[in-house]
XYZ file of C-alpha atoms in Angstrom:
685
model
C 0.104 -0.084 0.177
C 2.751 2.202 0.465
C 4.295 1.558 -2.509
C 1.419 2.786 -4.427
C 1.179 5.528 -2.158
C 4.633 6.203 -3.548
C 3.347 5.675 -7.206
C 0.600 7.262 -6.978
C 2.670 10.128 -5.647
C 5.261 10.449 -8.255
C 2.853 10.575 -11.068
C 1.496 13.318 -9.962
C 4.002 14.902 -9.194
C 5.546 14.182 -12.912
C 1.784 14.994 -14.580
C 2.135 18.155 -12.849
C 6.116 19.320 -14.356
C 3.833 18.043 -17.768
C 1.584 20.763 -17.363
C 4.796 22.920 -16.446
C 6.447 22.941 -19.574
C 3.481 22.988 -21.752
C 3.023 26.111 -19.986
C 5.937 27.568 -20.072
C 6.255 26.165 -24.371
C 2.907 28.355 -24.976
C 4.754 31.295 -23.241
C 8.243 30.834 -25.606
C 5.512 30.541 -28.337
C 3.804 33.558 -27.326
C 7.048 35.610 -27.304
C 7.861 34.591 -31.350
C 4.136 35.156 -32.615
C 4.186 38.072 -35.278
C 1.991 41.158 -33.704
C -0.302 41.282 -36.680
C -1.544 37.893 -37.021
C -2.860 39.399 -32.936
C -4.009 42.471 -34.586
C -6.220 40.284 -37.448
C -7.543 37.548 -34.829
C -8.918 40.779 -33.819
C -10.257 42.598 -36.413
C -13.766 43.207 -36.735
C -15.731 43.025 -39.480
C -16.242 46.413 -41.737
C -17.800 47.917 -43.976
C -15.251 47.886 -46.133
C -15.300 43.643 -46.199
C -18.741 43.961 -46.561
C -18.814 46.171 -50.024
C -16.056 43.813 -51.636
C -18.162 41.057 -50.593
C -21.504 42.535 -51.986
C -19.734 43.228 -55.051
C -17.788 39.950 -55.755
C -21.546 38.638 -54.749
C -23.189 40.496 -57.278
C -20.492 39.885 -60.385
C -20.507 36.079 -59.816
C -24.239 36.159 -60.057
C -24.435 38.535 -63.202
C -21.591 36.081 -64.451
C -23.325 33.008 -63.567
C -26.496 34.203 -65.243
C -24.259 35.120 -68.011
C -23.142 32.038 -69.004
C -26.330 30.291 -67.958
C -28.268 32.917 -71.135
C -25.313 31.916 -73.702
C -25.473 28.419 -72.785
C -29.395 27.343 -72.568
C -31.326 26.754 -75.699
C -33.023 29.587 -77.842
C -36.273 28.801 -77.432
C -36.250 28.876 -73.206
C -36.286 33.309 -72.913
C -38.774 33.140 -75.556
C -41.306 30.177 -73.607
C -40.248 32.232 -70.152
C -41.047 35.769 -71.783
C -44.807 34.028 -73.281
C -45.713 31.664 -69.818
C -45.338 35.440 -68.554
C -46.837 37.676 -70.833
C -48.787 35.686 -73.413
C -48.752 34.316 -76.706
C -46.393 37.163 -78.783
C -47.282 39.557 -81.472
C -46.001 38.352 -84.538
C -42.806 40.929 -85.594
C -44.183 43.368 -88.869
C -42.377 41.981 -90.593
C -42.915 37.737 -90.202
C -46.252 39.125 -90.253
C -45.984 41.345 -93.876
C -44.846 37.806 -95.430
C -47.076 36.028 -94.412
C -49.828 38.880 -96.479
C -47.426 37.995 -99.394
C -45.102 40.971 -99.207
C -41.941 40.809 -100.705
C -38.543 43.278 -101.282
C -38.916 45.994 -103.963
C -37.876 49.917 -103.337
C -34.008 49.211 -102.266
C -34.311 51.346 -99.411
C -32.017 54.212 -97.953
C -31.327 54.985 -94.351
C -30.318 57.848 -92.772
C -28.727 58.082 -88.950
C -29.354 61.543 -87.282
C -26.807 62.454 -84.553
C -25.063 60.166 -82.376
C -25.786 56.912 -83.097
C -23.635 56.459 -85.715
C -20.319 55.262 -85.381
C -16.270 56.356 -85.489
C -13.207 55.323 -85.690
C -9.744 55.777 -85.934
C -7.946 56.903 -87.937
C -4.850 58.380 -87.569
C -3.991 60.306 -84.246
C -1.606 61.943 -81.478
C 0.799 59.069 -79.404
C -1.884 59.516 -76.369
C -3.426 57.044 -79.376
C -1.263 54.022 -80.918
C -3.118 50.608 -81.051
C -6.752 52.546 -81.858
C -5.621 52.640 -85.369
C -9.813 51.513 -86.439
C -10.761 51.626 -83.468
C -14.236 52.709 -82.376
C -13.762 56.510 -80.765
C -17.974 56.182 -80.213
C -20.264 53.435 -80.031
C -19.702 50.333 -79.434
C -18.327 49.890 -75.797
C -17.111 53.290 -75.928
C -13.513 51.507 -74.240
C -11.162 53.938 -74.668
C -13.447 56.537 -72.872
C -12.768 55.100 -69.632
C -9.466 53.885 -70.459
C -8.535 56.895 -71.599
C -10.637 59.478 -71.028
C -8.889 63.189 -72.215
C -6.843 61.743 -74.865
C -10.473 60.432 -75.836
C -11.517 63.655 -75.980
C -9.511 65.588 -77.917
C -9.533 63.142 -81.032
C -13.235 63.603 -80.553
C -13.025 67.570 -81.029
C -12.524 68.842 -83.747
C -10.547 71.969 -84.759
C -12.189 75.343 -83.592
C -11.807 77.947 -86.829
C -12.285 75.466 -89.497
C -14.829 72.647 -87.828
C -12.184 70.099 -89.786
C -9.364 67.631 -88.508
C -7.642 69.392 -85.854
C -3.716 68.760 -87.524
C -2.738 64.975 -86.969
C -5.983 63.619 -85.986
C -8.554 61.727 -88.610
C -11.850 60.300 -87.158
C -14.143 58.571 -89.907
C -17.542 57.697 -89.817
C -17.310 53.518 -89.432
C -19.157 52.657 -93.112
C -21.583 49.231 -93.618
C -25.368 48.568 -91.510
C -22.670 48.438 -88.943
C -22.120 51.254 -88.993
C -25.665 51.516 -87.279
C -27.658 49.399 -86.693
C -26.453 49.589 -82.766
C -25.605 52.648 -80.569
C -23.891 50.264 -78.551
C -23.723 46.702 -77.244
C -27.156 45.891 -76.895
C -29.276 49.323 -77.333
C -30.708 48.877 -80.621
C -30.596 52.007 -83.287
C -31.813 50.387 -87.105
C -30.407 46.692 -85.897
C -34.519 45.835 -85.472
C -35.800 47.881 -88.309
C -32.963 45.395 -90.874
C -34.234 42.788 -89.510
C -38.020 42.877 -90.363
C -36.818 44.211 -93.479
C -34.921 40.784 -94.045
C -38.238 38.776 -92.851
C -39.621 39.758 -96.269
C -36.517 38.953 -98.238
C -33.837 42.790 -98.573
C -29.721 42.224 -98.352
C -27.727 44.473 -98.896
C -27.883 44.638 -102.050
C -31.003 46.457 -101.533
C -30.220 47.700 -98.478
C -27.804 51.227 -97.921
C -26.285 52.332 -94.353
C -26.115 56.449 -95.630
C -22.989 56.782 -92.641
C -21.623 60.166 -92.331
C -19.310 62.086 -89.769
C -22.293 63.443 -87.632
C -19.987 66.178 -86.044
C -19.039 68.065 -89.465
C -21.543 70.526 -90.918
C -23.809 69.263 -93.285
C -21.628 70.648 -96.012
C -18.432 69.731 -94.362
C -19.331 66.794 -94.631
C -18.815 66.648 -98.791
C -15.725 68.512 -98.079
C -13.635 66.385 -96.988
C -15.536 62.936 -97.348
C -17.555 63.581 -100.334
C -20.257 61.931 -97.780
C -23.049 63.653 -100.516
C -21.326 62.169 -103.397
C -21.021 58.847 -102.615
C -24.863 58.691 -100.833
C -25.904 60.333 -104.795
C -24.026 57.205 -106.295
C -24.804 54.599 -104.143
C -28.764 56.023 -104.617
C -28.621 55.784 -108.588
C -26.468 52.366 -108.355
C -29.497 50.752 -106.515
C -31.790 52.226 -108.898
C -29.292 50.795 -111.439
C -29.138 47.359 -110.026
C -32.649 46.661 -109.425
C -34.625 47.742 -112.820
C -35.126 51.067 -112.277
C -37.162 51.135 -109.508
C -37.120 54.338 -106.725
C -35.008 54.804 -103.720
C -37.113 55.166 -100.349
C -35.138 56.761 -97.970
C -35.871 56.941 -93.718
C -34.556 59.537 -92.228
C -33.780 59.851 -88.571
C -33.433 62.040 -86.190
C -30.444 64.783 -87.706
C -30.383 62.750 -90.635
C -34.392 64.539 -91.219
C -31.911 67.568 -91.702
C -29.416 66.319 -93.857
C -30.936 64.454 -96.322
C -33.423 67.902 -96.696
C -29.988 69.879 -97.128
C -28.527 66.754 -99.812
C -31.939 67.428 -101.919
C -31.140 70.314 -102.450
C -27.281 69.700 -103.305
C -28.266 66.777 -106.007
C -30.060 70.058 -107.507
C -27.719 72.773 -107.122
C -24.516 72.645 -110.391
C -20.985 72.656 -108.974
C -18.828 72.898 -107.365
C -21.604 74.278 -104.594
C -23.371 71.594 -105.443
C -23.717 67.820 -107.158
C -25.148 68.656 -110.748
C -27.828 65.831 -110.313
C -30.647 69.168 -111.716
C -33.569 69.511 -111.223
C -35.466 65.895 -112.251
C -32.828 63.932 -109.753
C -34.917 63.600 -106.661
C -37.979 62.293 -108.783
C -36.846 59.439 -111.056
C -34.676 58.528 -107.902
C -37.132 59.073 -104.583
C -40.253 57.070 -104.291
C -40.857 58.307 -100.966
C -38.656 59.762 -97.746
C -39.946 58.941 -94.653
C -39.086 61.015 -91.601
C -38.599 59.651 -88.537
C -38.584 61.964 -85.269
C -37.655 65.032 -87.841
C -36.780 68.110 -85.719
C -37.545 69.881 -88.770
C -37.440 73.144 -86.888
C -34.853 72.936 -84.433
C -35.572 71.504 -80.688
C -35.186 73.639 -77.552
C -32.647 70.658 -76.276
C -30.412 71.778 -78.444
C -29.987 75.626 -77.107
C -29.059 73.928 -73.236
C -26.938 71.699 -75.118
C -24.839 75.314 -76.230
C -26.076 77.590 -72.995
C -24.677 74.724 -70.815
C -24.265 72.047 -71.548
C -27.668 70.686 -69.508
C -30.457 69.628 -69.631
C -33.422 67.513 -68.282
C -30.995 64.235 -67.096
C -27.989 66.227 -66.632
C -29.782 68.323 -64.176
C -31.533 66.220 -62.525
C -28.291 64.699 -61.753
C -26.082 67.539 -60.766
C -28.668 67.129 -58.261
C -28.548 64.963 -56.407
C -24.554 65.586 -56.761
C -23.780 69.262 -56.581
C -20.712 69.587 -57.773
C -19.875 66.617 -59.388
C -19.126 67.435 -62.267
C -18.089 70.625 -62.330
C -15.172 69.944 -60.415
C -12.016 68.413 -60.831
C -12.897 64.505 -60.174
C -9.498 61.604 -61.200
C -8.021 64.617 -63.386
C -11.206 65.797 -65.016
C -13.025 69.006 -65.043
C -16.047 66.818 -66.462
C -18.522 69.821 -67.871
C -15.892 71.846 -69.569
C -14.663 69.205 -71.759
C -17.760 68.523 -72.402
C -18.320 71.932 -73.246
C -14.646 72.262 -75.198
C -15.534 69.015 -77.459
C -19.243 70.066 -77.878
C -18.742 73.284 -79.239
C -16.396 72.565 -82.102
C -19.840 70.238 -83.839
C -20.679 72.611 -85.887
C -24.013 70.477 -86.949
C -25.556 70.226 -83.309
C -25.996 74.191 -84.835
C -28.519 72.797 -86.779
C -31.119 72.307 -84.575
C -30.892 75.288 -83.147
C -35.292 76.473 -83.270
C -36.096 78.104 -86.498
C -38.427 80.473 -87.481
C -38.052 82.825 -84.859
C -41.333 83.848 -82.541
C -43.679 83.448 -86.050
C -43.298 79.710 -85.092
C -42.350 79.231 -81.144
C -43.698 82.144 -79.691
C -42.935 85.088 -78.734
C -42.955 86.701 -74.474
C -46.857 86.097 -73.852
C -47.641 83.379 -75.812
C -46.807 80.171 -77.351
C -49.112 77.478 -79.726
C -49.120 74.906 -77.827
C -51.154 76.190 -74.524
C -52.897 73.673 -72.197
C -53.100 71.069 -74.695
C -51.194 68.643 -72.741
C -51.287 67.247 -69.193
C -47.845 66.539 -68.460
C -48.987 64.180 -65.553
C -51.351 62.213 -67.706
C -50.371 58.376 -67.815
C -50.229 56.943 -70.700
C -52.012 53.769 -71.887
C -50.990 51.248 -73.027
C -52.517 49.527 -75.995
C -51.531 45.573 -77.800
C -53.275 46.646 -81.034
C -50.002 47.748 -83.360
C -52.870 48.884 -85.988
C -53.928 51.300 -83.097
C -51.694 54.464 -81.898
C -53.885 54.568 -79.439
C -55.163 57.848 -77.007
C -54.460 59.670 -73.939
C -57.287 59.571 -71.468
C -59.658 62.669 -71.846
C -57.920 65.789 -69.235
C -60.510 68.689 -68.094
C -58.292 71.418 -69.446
C -60.334 73.980 -67.028
C -57.599 72.460 -64.410
C -54.490 73.139 -65.984
C -52.486 76.523 -66.311
C -51.927 77.091 -69.939
C -47.881 77.338 -70.367
C -46.329 79.933 -72.241
C -43.870 78.285 -73.817
C -42.429 81.278 -75.399
C -40.345 82.123 -73.225
C -37.742 79.252 -74.150
C -34.743 80.033 -71.500
C -35.976 82.335 -68.460
C -33.169 83.487 -65.493
C -35.804 82.821 -62.127
C -39.296 81.075 -62.073
C -41.061 84.491 -61.505
C -39.652 86.071 -64.455
C -41.207 82.628 -66.649
C -44.725 82.848 -65.524
C -44.907 86.896 -65.225
C -46.418 89.062 -68.119
C -43.647 90.661 -69.560
C -45.698 94.340 -69.004
C -44.296 93.498 -65.525
C -40.794 93.129 -66.379
C -37.120 95.516 -66.141
C -34.837 94.304 -68.364
C -31.343 95.225 -69.755
C -30.744 95.843 -73.401
C -28.344 92.959 -74.106
C -27.410 94.682 -77.628
C -25.360 97.567 -75.375
C -23.294 95.243 -73.128
C -22.375 93.336 -76.485
C -20.907 96.654 -77.538
C -19.536 97.132 -74.797
C -15.868 96.566 -74.494
C -15.391 92.819 -73.542
C -13.457 92.127 -69.999
C -11.472 88.619 -69.974
C -11.195 86.723 -66.620
C -7.438 86.471 -65.360
C -8.251 83.517 -63.952
C -5.945 80.496 -65.154
C -7.768 78.145 -65.682
C -6.611 74.952 -66.822
C -9.803 73.973 -69.634
C -10.563 77.130 -71.750
C -14.158 77.699 -72.892
C -15.226 80.763 -74.811
C -17.185 81.819 -70.971
C -13.893 82.788 -69.990
C -13.315 85.371 -72.299
C -16.267 87.356 -70.755
C -16.272 89.052 -68.050
C -18.085 89.457 -64.883
C -20.607 91.946 -66.573
C -21.260 90.529 -69.052
C -22.597 87.805 -67.310
C -24.514 89.877 -65.074
C -26.239 91.185 -68.410
C -26.789 88.240 -69.832
C -28.597 87.579 -66.499
C -30.227 90.675 -66.538
C -32.067 90.842 -70.072
C -33.727 88.059 -68.349
C -36.007 85.527 -70.560
C -35.062 84.450 -73.727
C -37.500 83.806 -77.416
C -36.451 81.788 -80.206
C -36.049 85.488 -81.994
C -33.469 86.644 -79.405
C -32.166 83.268 -78.760
C -29.319 83.745 -81.695
C -28.713 87.232 -79.497
C -27.505 85.421 -76.517
C -25.525 82.581 -78.373
C -23.896 85.323 -80.483
C -23.387 87.030 -77.097
C -22.064 84.350 -75.309
C -19.984 82.072 -77.492
C -18.862 84.391 -80.913
C -16.263 81.818 -81.926
C -19.456 78.660 -82.153
C -21.403 81.198 -84.052
C -19.173 82.906 -85.892
C -18.659 78.660 -88.211
C -22.334 78.064 -87.141
C -23.476 81.248 -89.139
C -21.666 79.800 -92.158
C -23.471 76.589 -92.698
C -26.700 76.875 -91.322
C -29.487 79.567 -91.219
C -32.658 79.887 -88.566
C -34.998 82.776 -90.346
C -38.585 82.370 -92.442
C -37.349 83.424 -96.418
C -39.901 86.516 -97.567
C -38.970 85.667 -101.107
C -37.089 82.220 -101.883
C -36.531 83.346 -105.694
C -33.536 85.559 -103.808
C -30.352 84.322 -105.533
C -29.050 83.964 -101.581
C -31.180 80.956 -100.893
C -29.376 79.413 -103.669
C -26.046 79.069 -101.013
C -26.124 75.568 -99.086
C -26.412 77.527 -95.449
C -30.281 77.853 -95.692
C -30.816 74.575 -97.460
C -31.610 72.241 -93.983
C -33.827 74.831 -93.371
C -37.606 73.864 -94.631
C -38.004 77.912 -94.127
C -35.901 79.079 -96.465
C -35.929 76.167 -99.185
C -38.910 75.302 -101.803
C -39.126 70.309 -101.579
C -37.452 69.300 -105.176
C -39.584 69.619 -108.181
C -41.078 65.345 -107.632
C -45.241 65.418 -107.574
C -44.739 61.821 -106.946
C -42.754 61.546 -104.346
C -43.708 61.365 -101.160
C -43.400 62.569 -97.722
C -43.902 61.635 -93.765
C -43.385 62.997 -90.806
C -43.241 59.822 -88.455
C -42.766 60.562 -85.623
C -43.799 60.325 -81.304
C -46.201 61.674 -79.209
C -47.147 61.261 -75.653
C -44.038 61.961 -73.862
C -43.706 65.580 -71.878
C -40.434 66.938 -74.146
C -37.964 69.550 -73.029
C -39.682 73.006 -74.141
C -38.031 75.612 -72.155
C -35.961 76.217 -69.191
C -35.644 77.864 -66.025
C -31.763 79.232 -65.599
C -29.516 81.099 -62.290
C -26.579 82.397 -62.398
C -23.355 79.519 -60.790
C -21.941 80.598 -57.561
C -19.245 78.305 -58.098
C -15.151 79.611 -59.050
C -14.773 81.805 -62.507
C -13.398 79.039 -64.086
C -16.646 76.947 -64.458
C -19.640 77.518 -66.554
C -21.532 80.280 -65.464
C -25.254 79.441 -65.807
C -26.998 76.691 -65.048
C -30.807 75.120 -65.245
C -32.295 76.105 -61.568
C -33.151 72.352 -60.847
C -35.756 74.022 -57.399
C -37.852 75.758 -60.032
C -41.326 73.926 -59.660
C -44.879 74.212 -60.739
C -46.138 73.094 -58.056
C -48.197 70.531 -58.484
C -48.775 67.170 -60.352
C -49.784 68.080 -63.473
C -47.661 70.460 -63.924
C -45.205 71.359 -67.447
C -42.692 72.706 -65.418
C -40.759 70.261 -63.589
C -36.354 70.930 -61.872
C -36.371 73.983 -64.016
C -37.720 72.660 -67.087
C -40.679 72.609 -68.513
C -42.498 69.762 -71.151
C -44.291 69.703 -73.811
C -46.053 66.986 -76.339
C -43.162 65.412 -78.340
C -41.226 62.167 -78.164
C -39.242 63.266 -75.619
C -37.062 65.335 -77.330
C -38.826 67.099 -80.385
C -41.465 68.392 -79.348
C -44.635 68.016 -81.989
C -44.492 71.421 -83.234
C -41.166 70.880 -84.621
C -41.326 67.253 -86.089
C -44.979 67.520 -87.706
C -45.672 71.830 -88.452
C -44.527 70.970 -92.055
C -45.808 68.735 -93.136
C -49.447 69.865 -91.710
C -49.274 73.463 -92.950
C -46.232 74.297 -94.733
C -45.464 71.744 -97.391
C -49.368 70.366 -97.535
C -50.733 71.124 -100.907
C -49.947 73.479 -103.532
C -47.648 76.332 -101.362
C -44.522 78.726 -102.050
C -42.308 75.500 -100.002
C -43.667 72.718 -101.508
C -44.351 74.690 -105.795
C -44.617 71.253 -106.852
C -47.043 69.859 -104.388
C -45.558 66.912 -102.971
C -48.109 64.679 -101.489
C -47.119 65.189 -97.680
C -48.643 62.312 -94.107
C -48.179 62.911 -90.706
C -48.417 59.087 -88.488
C -47.674 60.102 -85.011
C -47.206 56.803 -83.023
C -48.644 57.841 -79.062
C -45.613 56.013 -76.526
C -47.162 53.429 -74.395
C -44.307 52.080 -72.443
C -42.657 48.137 -72.128
C -45.080 45.942 -69.928
C -42.787 45.095 -67.747
C -38.518 44.325 -67.979
C -38.680 41.334 -70.365
C -40.537 43.343 -73.186
C -37.322 45.231 -73.093
C -37.572 48.766 -74.511
C -41.198 48.277 -75.644
C -42.549 47.465 -79.204
C -45.486 50.855 -78.855
C -42.398 53.064 -77.960
C -43.110 56.994 -79.497
C -39.223 58.161 -77.786
C -36.549 59.673 -80.429
C -34.432 56.183 -80.355
C -36.931 53.176 -79.251
C -39.402 54.469 -81.667
C -37.182 52.372 -84.626
C -38.072 48.801 -82.857
C -42.420 50.357 -82.996
C -44.157 47.568 -84.494
C -46.542 50.363 -85.645
C -43.442 52.308 -86.575
C -41.874 48.942 -89.566
C -44.997 47.992 -90.980
C -45.825 51.552 -91.694
C -41.900 51.519 -93.590
C -42.704 48.474 -94.261
C -45.758 48.258 -96.824
C -44.401 51.905 -98.138
C -41.000 50.106 -99.135
C -42.537 46.988 -100.571
C -45.155 49.407 -102.670
C -47.796 51.193 -100.889
C -48.270 54.686 -101.022
C -49.548 57.431 -97.991
C -53.498 57.448 -99.328
C -52.742 53.027 -99.308
C -51.726 53.287 -95.281
C -54.562 55.305 -94.639
C -53.431 58.416 -95.510
C -52.663 60.928 -92.321
C -52.790 59.303 -88.846
C -52.534 61.321 -85.745
C -54.424 62.821 -82.186
C -55.100 65.815 -83.950
C -57.572 67.433 -86.249
C -57.777 67.470 -89.664
C -56.150 70.967 -90.029
C -53.241 69.741 -87.577
C -54.895 71.014 -85.086
C -53.553 68.796 -82.225
C -56.517 67.634 -79.903
C -56.990 66.235 -76.952
C -58.761 62.945 -75.340
C -60.571 63.271 -78.737
C -61.765 66.779 -77.792
C -62.727 69.913 -80.074
C -59.329 71.855 -81.585
C -57.677 73.921 -79.158
C -57.432 77.854 -79.374
C -53.951 77.957 -78.646
C -52.415 76.053 -81.536
C -51.758 79.480 -83.985
C -51.039 77.356 -86.570
C -52.869 79.812 -88.590
C -49.558 81.782 -88.269
C -47.515 79.130 -90.566
C -50.315 78.987 -93.018
C -50.542 82.231 -94.128
C -46.982 82.315 -94.274
C -46.907 79.225 -96.792
C -49.419 80.876 -98.643
């Protein structure tokens, strides 16, 4: 027993010694343990970790869905869509092929501003490796990688309006020039695909691509684009059994082709020498989509402060972000310097002055549009739909004639109560340039503070005084623009001065061709609030910033108000007001007028906007928006029928939300007296 007790004691001492050794070993290890490891173990989960994990999760899900989309059978997305929305309507091309329509007249597409791709052929060292890569359209990858280099190469020479030294950017050729603006964002692709359904192919379709930055005449001077269009149309007519072409311009392309029709008739060297019968021999119809015939107020805000409604709203949510030096970029200043070299933008300054757009105390639209009305959806592509009946008694007249007003009170006050300075006297005064050292020069930097104050003190600008304003704040820009474009109404169209190319894109200062068998269509969306006038303020930022800004705090005070975020809206397609898109076809060219001496038939085709019912419909098949309308099934069907041989009368003539004399109505109500279409009617006669 004593032995056992001693044995037990021995074991106990050994166990105690073992425990001591373990403790000492742990202490020894702690001496060599990294302090960083200890710090890491004690670190808590941070917001940065959460953000990284969230971004990683989103990217993983995105790539998984992308992989799934590209590996699944093509029929599955359609099956899912039909399960949710019901059976899909046949695309117009499929529908009309079943009716027996086939390829007939060759088709010419004329893209508008922005939508055509541009690629680099020669550049500076910063653009190394970009030969024949797209600088505009496609992925816009170079914009993110080297933005300053991109802006430099997208700019034109500020003196000549042509290429800067050492830079050559040229339009992409072929149908791919403007089928998609960016990946997944169609422009002409849907129309091309539907035409292909009835037999069209590249030999019967031609994309008249051009450098949309240049003034219209300079596209011929630099690239001979007008000559190429003339030759291609002649070739298409000759190789298709003498069948005339159907021309489909969109947006600014409408003005460009209007210029072309005068150029092709005019004798060399200014014109193409085709003679007065060229259009009659080669063109069946011109189907203008979203045409800014009389300009767009949106162009004024773009030239004045590089703004539109969307940018103004972005400024509100992120004050100063776009104006300051962010990541080495002064965004707005770079954007203004670049876009003010694009002479084509001046083609869309409102034309016709106060006669068309209204004066200080009147405007043609009046209370004919409810900016808060909800668009009704109609699934029939043969019906443009109607907006709901509106109680006009509860709607307040809006004076859209004041395109720019400095202050909401000025926009709404009677002209007799507005005290204004004389802007012309301020223009005669010597310019006192700002002495601040600005990294990015824009024309505002040559204007002294007294001139900036004078602009605001003049308080309100109509279409007639907008030109004085632009000459005042950007004389170099307007000097170039004045050599290529005009904005008035002709007194005598037989005056020899109207043979100059600067008048050819203004429908109020030129005659349509002598082609009585040709047809002209004005096709545009309606029912979308469209920028029409602006409330501005003078900024309190540094001298190097743009001194004028849309006052987003100016609100109308009610849900149905047409003043929201400093922008007055009217009826249109989100970019072009109805006044500009439809007035010439409704009055100026209707019948035999001095603008249309041969009596070319004109037709108005309006498409009431209906947004997509769900995300699966993409941008919708009933959209009236300026670009999305290119996927509108009703419009595509009209185009295909005309290309297949139909006339405007066979389409049913005019199709619009208007009365027979061209005066817009609301919800089937009587014409509103606010529409002074009689003014242009009298001028046209």
